[in-house]
Short mmCIF file of C-alpha atoms in Angstrom, two decimals:
data_model
loop_
_atom_site.label_atom_id
_atom_site.label_comp_id
_atom_site.label_asym_id
_atom_site.label_seq_id
_atom_site.Cartn_x
_atom_site.Cartn_y
_atom_site.Cartn_z
CA MET A 4 95.00 18.67 107.55
CA THR A 5 93.08 19.45 104.08
CA GLN A 6 94.67 22.44 102.34
CA ILE A 7 92.21 24.46 100.43
CA SER A 8 93.75 27.39 98.34
CA THR A 9 91.89 30.44 97.27
CA ASP A 10 92.13 29.10 93.71
CA ASP A 11 90.31 26.11 94.88
CA VAL A 12 87.49 28.24 96.33
CA ARG A 13 87.21 30.15 93.07
CA TYR A 14 86.93 26.89 91.27
CA LEU A 15 84.22 25.39 93.74
CA ALA A 16 82.36 28.77 93.22
CA THR A 17 82.45 28.40 89.41
CA LEU A 18 81.11 24.76 89.95
CA SER A 19 78.54 26.15 91.84
CA SER A 20 77.68 29.22 89.70
CA LEU A 21 78.44 31.50 92.43
CA GLN A 22 80.34 34.90 91.26
CA LEU A 23 81.85 35.83 94.57
CA GLU A 24 83.05 39.11 95.58
CA ASP A 25 86.89 39.14 96.33
CA GLU A 26 86.23 39.93 100.01
CA GLU A 27 84.20 36.53 100.53
CA VAL A 28 86.94 34.13 99.19
CA GLU A 29 89.33 34.37 102.07
CA ALA A 30 86.44 33.62 104.50
CA LEU A 31 84.98 30.86 102.59
CA ARG A 32 88.56 29.30 102.45
CA THR A 33 88.93 29.18 106.28
CA ASP A 34 85.41 27.99 106.83
CA ILE A 35 85.64 25.27 103.94
CA GLU A 36 89.04 24.13 105.35
CA ARG A 37 87.71 23.85 109.00
CA ILE A 38 84.59 21.63 107.90
CA LEU A 39 86.70 19.36 105.66
CA ASP A 40 89.26 18.93 108.56
CA TYR A 41 86.20 18.12 111.09
CA VAL A 42 84.70 15.55 108.47
CA ALA A 43 88.10 13.92 107.75
CA GLN A 44 87.36 11.58 110.76
CA LEU A 45 84.93 9.52 108.55
CA GLY A 46 88.17 8.17 107.02
CA GLU A 47 89.10 6.22 110.52
CA LEU A 48 86.41 3.90 109.82
CA ASP A 49 86.67 0.67 107.72
CA THR A 50 83.68 0.39 105.65
CA SER A 51 84.69 -2.29 103.15
CA GLY A 52 81.56 -4.57 102.41
CA VAL A 53 79.16 -1.85 103.50
CA GLU A 54 76.56 -0.60 101.26
CA PRO A 55 75.55 2.98 101.21
CA THR A 56 72.14 4.39 102.36
CA TYR A 57 70.83 6.87 100.10
CA GLN A 58 67.13 7.12 101.11
CA VAL A 59 65.32 5.60 104.18
CA THR A 60 61.82 5.16 103.14
CA ASP A 61 62.03 1.69 101.58
CA LEU A 62 59.86 3.00 98.87
CA GLU A 63 60.70 1.79 95.26
CA ASN A 64 59.34 3.22 92.06
CA VAL A 65 56.09 5.09 93.11
CA TRP A 66 54.34 5.38 89.96
CA ARG A 67 51.41 7.41 88.75
CA GLU A 68 49.15 7.48 85.66
CA ASP A 69 50.77 9.27 82.81
CA ILE A 70 48.23 11.98 82.34
CA VAL A 71 48.97 15.81 82.63
CA ASN A 72 48.25 17.49 85.85
CA THR A 73 48.94 21.29 86.26
CA TYR A 74 48.57 21.03 90.02
CA GLY A 75 46.14 24.06 89.61
CA VAL A 76 48.70 26.28 88.15
CA ASP A 77 48.26 28.08 84.91
CA ARG A 78 51.18 29.25 82.55
CA GLU A 79 50.29 33.03 83.13
CA ALA A 80 50.88 32.71 86.86
CA LEU A 81 54.19 30.83 86.28
CA LEU A 82 55.47 33.22 83.89
CA ALA A 83 54.56 36.17 86.05
CA LEU A 84 57.18 34.96 88.66
CA SER A 85 59.88 35.70 86.49
CA ALA A 86 61.78 38.93 86.41
CA ASP A 87 61.74 39.50 82.65
CA ILE A 88 58.99 38.22 80.25
CA ASP A 89 57.96 39.15 76.91
CA THR A 90 54.82 37.41 75.01
CA LYS A 91 54.93 34.33 76.99
CA GLN A 92 58.53 33.74 76.91
CA ILE A 93 61.26 34.47 79.50
CA LYS A 94 64.00 36.71 78.43
CA VAL A 95 67.67 35.96 79.32
CA PRO A 96 70.93 37.60 78.17
CA LYS A 97 72.53 36.16 74.93
CA VAL A 98 73.68 32.49 75.50
CA LEU A 99 75.55 31.90 72.39
CA MET B 1 48.94 28.86 128.11
CA ALA B 2 45.58 28.45 126.69
CA GLY B 3 44.86 24.54 125.75
CA LEU B 4 43.60 23.82 122.42
CA SER B 5 39.94 23.00 123.71
CA SER B 6 39.77 26.63 124.83
CA TYR B 7 40.50 27.71 121.36
CA LEU B 8 37.86 25.46 120.00
CA HIS B 9 35.37 26.93 122.16
CA THR B 10 36.08 30.27 121.46
CA PRO B 11 34.73 32.36 118.48
CA ALA B 12 37.45 31.99 115.50
CA ARG B 13 37.57 35.93 115.13
CA GLU B 14 38.32 36.36 118.86
CA ASN B 15 41.04 33.90 118.79
CA VAL B 16 42.56 35.37 115.54
CA GLU B 17 42.18 38.74 117.00
CA ARG B 18 44.21 37.89 120.23
CA ALA B 19 46.87 36.08 118.16
CA LEU B 20 47.40 39.20 115.97
CA SER B 21 47.42 41.48 118.95
CA GLN B 22 50.05 39.16 120.82
CA ALA B 23 52.09 38.99 117.74
CA LYS B 24 52.09 42.82 117.63
CA GLU B 25 52.96 43.26 121.24
CA HIS B 26 55.94 40.91 120.96
CA GLU B 27 57.45 42.45 117.75
CA ALA B 28 60.78 42.98 119.44
CA PHE B 29 61.45 39.28 119.12
CA HIS B 30 61.29 39.40 115.53
CA ALA B 31 59.79 35.76 115.44
CA LEU B 32 57.54 36.68 112.37
CA LEU B 33 58.47 37.81 108.70
CA HIS B 34 54.82 38.45 107.72
CA LEU B 35 51.48 38.95 109.39
CA SER B 36 48.26 37.81 107.16
CA GLU B 37 45.89 40.12 109.18
CA GLU B 38 43.04 40.70 106.53
CA LYS B 39 43.03 37.47 105.24
CA ALA B 40 43.23 35.83 108.65
CA LEU B 41 40.22 37.81 109.87
CA SER B 42 38.23 37.09 106.80
CA ARG B 43 38.94 33.47 107.06
CA ALA B 44 37.80 33.50 110.71
CA ASP B 45 34.47 35.33 109.80
CA LEU B 46 33.88 32.24 107.22
CA ILE B 47 34.64 29.90 109.91
CA ASP B 48 32.36 31.56 112.49
CA SER B 49 29.44 31.45 109.97
CA GLN B 50 29.87 27.74 109.13
CA GLU B 51 28.03 24.98 110.78
CA LYS B 52 30.15 22.05 110.03
CA LYS B 53 33.15 22.43 112.23
CA GLY B 54 36.53 20.95 111.56
CA ARG B 55 38.94 19.50 114.01
CA LEU B 56 40.89 22.62 114.23
CA ALA B 57 38.09 25.06 113.72
CA GLY B 58 39.18 28.54 114.45
CA VAL B 59 42.43 27.75 115.59
CA PRO B 60 45.32 30.13 114.71
CA PHE B 61 48.68 28.83 113.60
CA ILE B 62 51.97 30.08 111.93
CA VAL B 63 53.95 28.67 109.47
CA LYS B 64 57.89 28.72 109.05
CA ASP B 65 58.47 31.07 105.95
CA ASN B 66 59.77 28.23 103.78
CA PHE B 67 56.11 26.62 103.42
CA LEU B 68 54.44 28.00 100.10
CA THR B 69 51.19 29.94 100.97
CA ILE B 70 48.90 31.82 98.49
CA GLY B 71 48.40 35.41 98.99
CA GLU B 72 51.58 36.50 100.86
CA PRO B 73 55.46 36.32 100.18
CA THR B 74 57.26 32.99 100.84
CA THR B 75 60.77 34.06 101.28
CA ALA B 76 62.72 31.25 102.94
CA ALA B 77 64.38 34.36 104.88
CA SER B 78 66.56 35.32 101.76
CA GLU B 79 67.08 38.00 99.49
CA MET B 80 66.75 35.33 96.88
CA LEU B 81 63.08 34.92 97.65
CA ALA B 82 62.46 38.37 99.16
CA SER B 83 59.54 39.31 96.91
CA PHE B 84 58.40 35.68 95.74
CA GLN B 85 54.91 34.94 95.64
CA ALA B 86 53.95 31.30 95.44
CA PRO B 87 51.77 30.05 92.89
CA VAL B 88 50.71 26.85 95.10
CA MET B 89 49.99 25.94 98.50
CA ALA B 90 51.78 23.36 100.74
CA THR B 91 50.08 20.30 101.17
CA ALA B 92 50.27 20.35 105.11
CA VAL B 93 48.82 23.92 105.26
CA GLU B 94 46.06 23.06 102.93
CA LYS B 95 45.25 19.81 105.07
CA LEU B 96 45.14 22.22 108.36
CA GLU B 97 43.16 24.78 106.70
CA ALA B 98 40.61 22.13 105.44
CA GLU B 99 40.02 21.38 109.42
CA GLY B 100 39.45 24.97 110.10
CA ALA B 101 42.96 26.14 111.16
CA ILE B 102 43.82 29.62 110.41
CA CYS B 103 47.37 30.74 109.24
CA ILE B 104 48.03 33.94 110.55
CA GLY B 105 51.51 34.74 109.66
CA LYS B 106 54.99 33.17 108.50
CA ALA B 107 57.85 32.82 110.91
CA ASN B 108 61.41 33.84 110.65
CA LEU B 109 64.26 31.02 109.87
CA ASP B 110 67.74 30.74 108.81
CA ALA B 111 67.90 31.35 105.22
CA PHE B 112 66.74 28.33 103.35
CA ALA B 113 66.88 26.56 106.91
CA HIS B 114 70.54 26.84 106.78
CA GLY B 115 71.55 27.24 110.50
CA GLY B 116 71.02 26.68 114.26
CA SER B 117 70.24 30.02 115.50
CA THR B 118 67.98 32.06 113.08
CA GLU B 119 71.04 34.47 113.02
CA ASN B 120 71.52 33.41 109.13
CA SER B 121 68.22 35.12 108.31
CA ALA B 122 68.53 37.80 105.59
CA PHE B 123 66.07 39.88 107.59
CA GLY B 124 67.64 39.59 111.24
CA PRO B 125 67.76 37.16 113.93
CA THR B 126 64.77 36.06 116.30
CA LYS B 127 65.30 36.56 120.04
CA ASN B 128 65.04 33.69 122.30
CA ALA B 129 61.55 33.87 124.12
CA VAL B 130 62.91 33.86 127.66
CA ASP B 131 66.09 35.67 127.15
CA GLN B 132 66.32 38.54 124.36
CA THR B 133 70.28 38.38 124.47
CA ARG B 134 70.00 34.81 123.52
CA VAL B 135 69.49 33.12 120.20
CA ALA B 136 66.06 31.57 119.41
CA GLY B 137 67.87 28.21 117.99
CA GLY B 138 66.99 27.18 114.55
CA SER B 139 66.29 26.92 111.98
CA SER B 140 62.69 26.90 113.09
CA GLY B 141 63.37 29.59 115.54
CA GLY B 142 60.42 32.07 114.65
CA SER B 143 58.13 29.01 114.98
CA ALA B 144 59.25 28.11 118.53
CA VAL B 145 59.45 31.72 119.66
CA SER B 146 55.98 32.06 118.53
CA VAL B 147 54.64 29.14 120.35
CA ALA B 148 56.70 29.93 123.68
CA LEU B 149 55.35 33.57 123.74
CA ASP B 150 51.72 31.96 123.28
CA ILE B 151 50.79 33.92 120.14
CA VAL B 152 49.56 30.65 118.57
CA PRO B 153 49.06 27.20 120.07
CA PHE B 154 51.16 25.55 117.45
CA ALA B 155 53.58 26.23 114.53
CA LEU B 156 54.79 24.40 111.60
CA GLY B 157 58.57 24.04 110.82
CA THR B 158 60.85 21.63 109.16
CA ASP B 159 63.65 19.34 110.47
CA THR B 160 66.55 18.40 108.41
CA GLY B 161 69.05 17.87 111.33
CA GLY B 162 67.41 19.22 114.35
CA SER B 163 65.67 22.51 113.10
CA ILE B 164 62.48 21.70 115.17
CA ARG B 165 63.70 19.59 118.10
CA GLN B 166 66.86 22.30 118.86
CA PRO B 167 64.90 25.53 119.10
CA ALA B 168 61.67 23.71 120.89
CA SER B 169 64.30 22.84 123.47
CA PHE B 170 65.85 26.46 123.57
CA ASN B 171 62.41 27.99 124.04
CA GLY B 172 60.73 25.24 126.45
CA VAL B 173 58.06 23.93 123.93
CA VAL B 174 57.34 20.86 122.26
CA GLY B 175 58.71 19.80 119.14
CA VAL B 176 57.96 16.99 116.77
CA LYS B 177 60.13 15.63 113.92
CA PRO B 178 57.93 12.84 112.47
CA THR B 179 59.12 9.59 110.81
CA TYR B 180 60.73 10.54 107.45
CA GLY B 181 57.94 10.49 104.75
CA ALA B 182 55.17 10.59 107.21
CA VAL B 183 53.97 14.31 106.09
CA SER B 184 53.94 15.51 102.49
CA ARG B 185 56.74 17.89 101.76
CA TYR B 186 54.89 19.35 98.68
CA GLY B 187 55.01 22.97 98.53
CA VAL B 188 57.96 23.18 101.05
CA VAL B 189 61.09 24.87 99.78
CA ALA B 190 63.70 21.76 99.73
CA MET B 191 66.89 21.94 101.53
CA ALA B 192 68.27 18.03 101.84
CA SER B 193 65.95 15.72 100.33
CA SER B 194 66.94 12.49 102.09
CA THR B 195 66.48 14.05 105.67
CA ASP B 196 63.92 17.18 105.06
CA VAL B 197 60.75 16.34 107.42
CA ILE B 198 58.11 18.53 108.27
CA GLY B 199 56.87 18.78 111.77
CA VAL B 200 55.16 20.90 114.66
CA LEU B 201 55.98 22.97 117.45
CA SER B 202 53.20 23.33 119.99
CA ASN B 203 52.38 24.23 123.70
CA THR B 204 51.11 20.59 124.69
CA VAL B 205 52.00 17.13 123.33
CA GLU B 206 48.30 16.84 122.75
CA THR B 207 48.02 19.68 120.24
CA SER B 208 51.24 18.21 118.06
CA GLU B 209 49.36 14.76 118.06
CA LEU B 210 46.23 16.23 116.55
CA VAL B 211 48.24 18.10 114.05
CA LEU B 212 50.32 15.38 112.99
CA ASP B 213 47.21 13.24 112.67
CA ILE B 214 45.71 15.63 110.31
CA MET B 215 48.85 16.32 108.25
CA ALA B 216 50.07 12.58 108.07
CA GLY B 217 49.37 10.38 105.06
CA ARG B 218 50.40 9.66 101.30
CA ASP B 219 50.04 12.66 98.98
CA ALA B 220 50.13 12.02 95.11
CA LYS B 221 52.11 15.39 94.85
CA ASP B 222 55.09 14.06 96.87
CA MET B 223 56.32 10.50 96.09
CA THR B 224 58.41 10.09 99.11
CA THR B 225 55.30 10.04 101.33
CA LEU B 226 54.25 6.75 103.29
CA PRO B 227 50.70 5.33 103.41
CA ASP B 228 49.12 6.80 106.57
CA PHE B 229 50.44 4.87 109.63
CA PHE B 230 49.84 7.30 112.16
CA GLU B 231 47.10 6.65 114.81
CA PRO B 232 47.32 8.21 118.29
CA LEU B 233 47.47 5.65 121.31
CA SER B 234 44.82 6.46 123.94
CA GLU B 235 47.00 4.91 126.75
CA SER B 236 50.58 4.29 127.44
CA ALA B 237 51.93 0.96 128.35
CA PRO B 238 55.25 0.19 130.47
CA ARG B 239 58.09 0.70 127.96
CA LYS B 240 61.89 -0.35 127.63
CA ILE B 241 63.67 2.86 127.37
CA GLY B 242 67.44 3.13 126.60
CA VAL B 243 69.54 6.14 127.67
CA ILE B 244 72.04 6.87 125.11
CA LYS B 245 75.34 6.87 126.96
CA GLU B 246 77.31 9.04 124.19
CA PHE B 247 74.76 11.87 124.82
CA MET B 248 75.33 11.98 128.62
CA THR B 249 79.11 12.67 128.81
CA SER B 250 81.06 15.55 130.41
CA ASP B 251 80.87 17.43 126.86
CA VAL B 252 77.11 18.01 127.66
CA ASP B 253 76.34 20.74 130.03
CA SER B 254 75.97 19.63 133.82
CA GLU B 255 72.37 21.22 134.02
CA VAL B 256 71.00 19.62 130.67
CA ARG B 257 72.41 16.44 131.87
CA GLN B 258 70.88 16.76 135.26
CA LYS B 259 67.45 17.80 133.90
CA THR B 260 67.61 14.79 131.64
CA GLN B 261 68.31 12.48 134.65
CA ASP B 262 65.47 13.74 136.36
CA TYR B 263 63.23 13.07 133.47
CA ILE B 264 64.47 9.66 133.25
CA ASP B 265 63.76 9.10 137.04
CA ALA B 266 60.31 10.24 136.45
CA LEU B 267 60.10 7.64 133.74
CA ARG B 268 61.24 4.98 136.17
CA GLY B 269 58.83 6.18 138.73
CA ARG B 270 55.93 5.66 136.23
CA GLY B 271 56.73 2.08 135.83
CA HIS B 272 58.96 2.17 132.59
CA THR B 273 62.34 0.31 132.46
CA VAL B 274 65.42 2.27 131.86
CA GLU B 275 68.59 1.19 130.92
CA GLU B 276 71.95 2.44 129.86
CA VAL B 277 72.73 1.70 126.02
CA SER B 278 75.51 2.58 123.78
CA LEU B 279 75.40 4.15 120.06
CA PRO B 280 79.00 4.46 119.13
CA MET B 281 78.33 5.48 115.84
CA SER B 282 76.66 8.52 116.90
CA LYS B 283 80.06 9.95 117.32
CA TYR B 284 80.40 10.31 113.47
CA ALA B 285 77.11 11.27 112.84
CA LEU B 286 77.62 14.97 112.65
CA ALA B 287 80.34 14.52 110.21
CA VAL B 288 78.34 12.06 108.12
CA TYR B 289 75.70 14.73 108.05
CA TYR B 290 77.92 17.71 107.05
CA VAL B 291 78.78 15.79 104.10
CA VAL B 292 75.56 14.35 102.90
CA VAL B 293 73.48 17.55 103.61
CA PRO B 294 75.58 20.03 101.87
CA ALA B 295 76.07 17.59 98.95
CA GLU B 296 71.91 17.50 98.76
CA VAL B 297 71.78 21.21 99.40
CA SER B 298 74.06 21.80 96.33
CA SER B 299 72.00 19.96 94.07
CA ASN B 300 68.41 21.31 95.56
CA LEU B 301 69.75 25.13 95.33
CA GLY B 302 70.78 24.58 91.64
CA ARG B 303 67.13 25.50 90.86
CA TYR B 304 67.82 29.32 91.84
CA ASP B 305 68.98 30.48 88.75
CA GLY B 306 67.62 34.02 88.57
CA ILE B 307 65.73 33.10 85.50
CA ARG B 308 62.48 31.42 86.19
CA TYR B 309 61.67 33.13 89.62
CA GLY B 310 63.52 34.87 92.35
CA LEU B 311 66.07 37.29 92.68
CA ARG B 312 67.68 38.49 89.15
CA ALA B 313 70.65 40.46 88.85
CA SER B 314 69.75 43.34 86.43
CA ASP B 315 73.20 44.39 85.67
CA ALA B 316 74.22 40.73 84.20
CA THR B 317 75.93 40.93 80.89
CA SER B 318 76.04 37.23 80.08
CA ILE B 319 73.98 34.08 81.05
CA ALA B 320 76.98 32.98 83.42
CA SER B 321 77.16 36.39 85.07
CA LEU B 322 73.15 36.25 85.46
CA TYR B 323 73.24 32.88 87.36
CA GLY B 324 76.59 33.97 89.15
CA LEU B 325 75.58 37.31 90.41
CA SER B 326 71.90 36.27 91.21
CA ARG B 327 72.98 33.63 93.34
CA ASP B 328 76.03 35.46 95.19
CA ARG B 329 73.55 38.25 95.87
CA GLY B 330 70.37 35.95 96.95
CA PHE B 331 72.13 33.34 99.20
CA MET B 332 73.58 34.26 102.58
CA PRO B 333 77.12 33.24 103.67
CA GLU B 334 76.00 30.16 105.34
CA ASN B 335 74.18 29.01 101.92
CA LYS B 336 77.26 29.56 100.04
CA ARG B 337 79.35 27.53 102.33
CA ARG B 338 77.06 24.52 102.14
CA ILE B 339 76.81 24.83 98.34
CA MET B 340 80.33 25.02 97.71
CA LEU B 341 81.19 22.20 100.22
CA GLY B 342 78.39 20.10 98.40
CA SER B 343 80.01 20.90 95.30
CA TYR B 344 83.45 19.68 96.62
CA VAL B 345 82.25 16.51 98.20
CA LEU B 346 80.56 15.40 95.04
CA SER B 347 83.38 16.36 92.65
CA SER B 348 85.44 13.76 90.97
CA GLY B 349 88.26 12.60 92.79
CA PHE B 350 86.84 13.47 96.14
CA PHE B 351 83.42 11.67 95.73
CA ASP B 352 84.47 8.39 97.05
CA ALA B 353 86.37 9.62 100.20
CA TYR B 354 83.62 11.88 101.37
CA TYR B 355 80.16 11.38 100.00
CA LEU B 356 80.31 7.49 99.48
CA GLN B 357 82.49 7.07 102.88
CA ALA B 358 79.39 9.25 104.69
CA GLN B 359 76.59 7.16 103.14
CA LYS B 360 78.33 3.92 104.26
CA VAL B 361 78.98 5.42 107.73
CA ARG B 362 75.35 6.12 107.85
CA THR B 363 74.32 2.56 106.99
CA LEU B 364 76.54 1.81 110.12
CA LEU B 365 74.69 4.21 112.23
CA ILE B 366 71.35 2.86 110.94
CA ASN B 367 72.52 -0.72 111.81
CA GLU B 368 73.21 0.33 115.49
CA PHE B 369 69.82 2.02 115.73
CA ASN B 370 68.31 -1.26 114.59
CA ALA B 371 69.93 -3.33 116.86
CA LEU B 372 69.07 -1.16 119.78
CA PHE B 373 65.43 -1.22 118.76
CA ALA B 374 65.24 -4.92 118.62
CA SER B 375 65.50 -4.56 122.56
CA TYR B 376 64.25 -0.99 123.26
CA ASP B 377 60.91 0.70 122.39
CA VAL B 378 62.56 4.38 123.02
CA LEU B 379 65.92 6.06 123.38
CA ILE B 380 66.43 8.95 125.52
CA GLY B 381 68.83 11.80 125.89
CA PRO B 382 69.43 15.49 125.76
CA VAL B 383 68.28 17.39 122.52
CA VAL B 384 71.07 19.90 122.55
CA PRO B 385 74.40 19.82 124.51
CA THR B 386 73.82 23.39 126.09
CA PRO B 387 70.89 25.61 126.73
CA ALA B 388 70.26 28.41 124.35
CA PHE B 389 73.70 30.50 123.57
CA LYS B 390 74.28 34.17 123.32
CA LEU B 391 73.47 35.77 120.01
CA GLY B 392 76.65 36.25 118.15
CA GLU B 393 78.58 33.58 120.17
CA ASN B 394 78.94 30.98 117.56
CA THR B 395 78.80 32.82 114.32
CA ASP B 396 82.66 33.37 113.50
CA ASN B 397 83.09 29.52 113.31
CA PRO B 398 80.73 27.33 111.47
CA ILE B 399 82.01 24.12 113.38
CA HIS B 400 81.07 25.79 116.84
CA MET B 401 77.48 26.32 115.39
CA TYR B 402 77.13 22.69 113.67
CA LEU B 403 78.14 21.04 117.11
CA SER B 404 74.79 22.14 118.46
CA ASP B 405 73.18 19.43 116.22
CA VAL B 406 75.53 16.55 117.72
CA MET B 407 72.63 14.97 119.28
CA THR B 408 69.76 15.75 117.09
CA VAL B 409 71.49 14.44 113.73
CA PRO B 410 71.63 10.70 114.22
CA ALA B 411 67.70 10.51 114.20
CA SER B 412 67.51 12.70 111.07
CA LEU B 413 70.17 10.45 109.11
CA ALA B 414 68.13 7.45 109.74
CA GLY B 415 64.82 8.73 109.33
CA LEU B 416 63.52 8.02 112.75
CA PRO B 417 60.86 9.80 114.96
CA ALA B 418 62.08 12.00 117.46
CA LEU B 419 60.57 14.58 119.90
CA SER B 420 61.86 17.38 122.05
CA VAL B 421 59.78 17.67 125.20
CA PRO B 422 60.24 20.53 128.03
CA ALA B 423 62.13 19.14 130.92
CA GLY B 424 62.43 22.50 133.13
CA THR B 425 64.89 25.15 133.11
CA THR B 426 68.37 25.76 134.54
CA ASP B 427 69.08 27.81 137.59
CA SER B 428 69.27 30.91 135.32
CA GLY B 429 65.79 30.26 133.64
CA LEU B 430 66.83 28.68 130.74
CA PRO B 431 64.61 25.93 129.26
CA VAL B 432 66.01 22.51 128.62
CA GLY B 433 64.43 19.82 126.52
CA VAL B 434 64.62 15.91 126.53
CA GLN B 435 64.83 13.84 123.39
CA LEU B 436 62.74 10.86 122.86
CA ILE B 437 63.65 8.84 119.81
CA GLY B 438 61.60 5.82 118.30
CA GLN B 439 61.79 3.43 115.36
CA ARG B 440 60.16 4.46 112.21
CA GLN B 441 56.66 4.58 112.41
CA SER B 442 56.43 4.70 116.28
CA ASP B 443 55.51 8.32 116.33
CA ALA B 444 52.30 7.74 118.30
CA LEU B 445 54.34 5.64 121.05
CA LEU B 446 56.75 8.51 121.50
CA LEU B 447 53.76 10.88 121.78
CA ALA B 448 51.97 9.01 124.23
CA LEU B 449 54.93 8.60 126.47
CA ALA B 450 55.69 12.47 126.31
CA LYS B 451 51.99 13.21 127.10
CA GLU B 452 52.03 10.88 130.14
CA GLY B 453 55.09 12.93 131.48
CA GLU B 454 53.17 16.28 130.90
CA ALA B 455 50.18 15.14 133.16
#
């Protein structure tokens, strides 16, 4: 049985950029523990010598010409999606 | 239910007006998040005035609200994107509109397509088309119910682990998950990139076949698309079909098994050879799925930072709290579970035991499928272990909800085409679907076989 503590949950939240409310932590702890417990069955299998599968298309290195394509979207339309813009820039809280 | 030809022989405006009034009449099911009334009617008038008609001229349809469309919100049923107006259009929608189809609205889903009941929508659940106390299934629940209620003849959905097939089965409509890479995903909200597929829910197999024929093909905007291989088959030949033994155990509802058996008997009756086959690795597919998919989800949902678009917490005082608060408020609990689980299985110290091991077991599963397809054209089994469950029945334990995906995730992990075809109803009237799975790029063969059963 995989044991997950509330500190583990808070650490995972930090890794995931989620600022959880206190009351969310315990429910997530139980759920994550249950799911990890379920997927632990994968450990029963001997996979030595087996290659992992990361994709199923068999496509490799799909190239295109190195030319700019805006896909029909202009800068203003993209900037307009942001909640806080100022003269063609997106504003954020102080970083440093 | 009106077939496609009756739509094609009716003025576009009449089709759209009928679809809009049906949508309003069935508001209680909460299948739709947005109706694009004016836009759809003006497009209908345009199509009626044109001389050259496309293959779907004047046919109304609905898209799941994780397809980007211009002119209305694209929410992915989340607070994060509640007021998001996409600047680009999904290639799939563009291709259908180029053939004269008219998108009349956007369907409800589990937020970011995470779920199997549409109960994870930030805007409330969709109700099952035949019993409003039951779930629509998911995540393409709104799309399935829109078709089942005959609002439109087809709707688009996405299927990452069963999100088209399962709601199709729960509502008694056709659900088509094509081969991975068959249809461009450009302009569709990404969930798990190695299994995400765009497909169709429809009232007849023929409709799905035509829609897939239009959507399929390589797209320079999506580097994972395959060259167009899809060519509808005009006739069906005798096939060799394998019944997946592991899908017919006593864990599966007896009425669901019986309906599947009836469908199999009918296949035999039409001259196909049917034998029992074994796919032992299918037992582990769900565990593989719930490692691989959260990993990919945690990565794909990293883009929602509250800065460039989407919900931004206005009270954030630092860059870290801007990310943290925006994401905490923008995501539903199931989104957070998957993101955090993904962070866990990808973190150093756990990577080999979970993520790498899951991707290796995925190889073993694919090998088993390949071995079966050396001798069989099609595999068959139920879609879901049960008919539609009650609203709220599986919301307190995520594992109970995930178990509903147990027979749909194997085809997803292997990138195989799979259909859900209506196979009658239980004694209490709940729809049951049968699943047909084929080897990669055999989509046309599956559809031909399903069409034959419909006649």
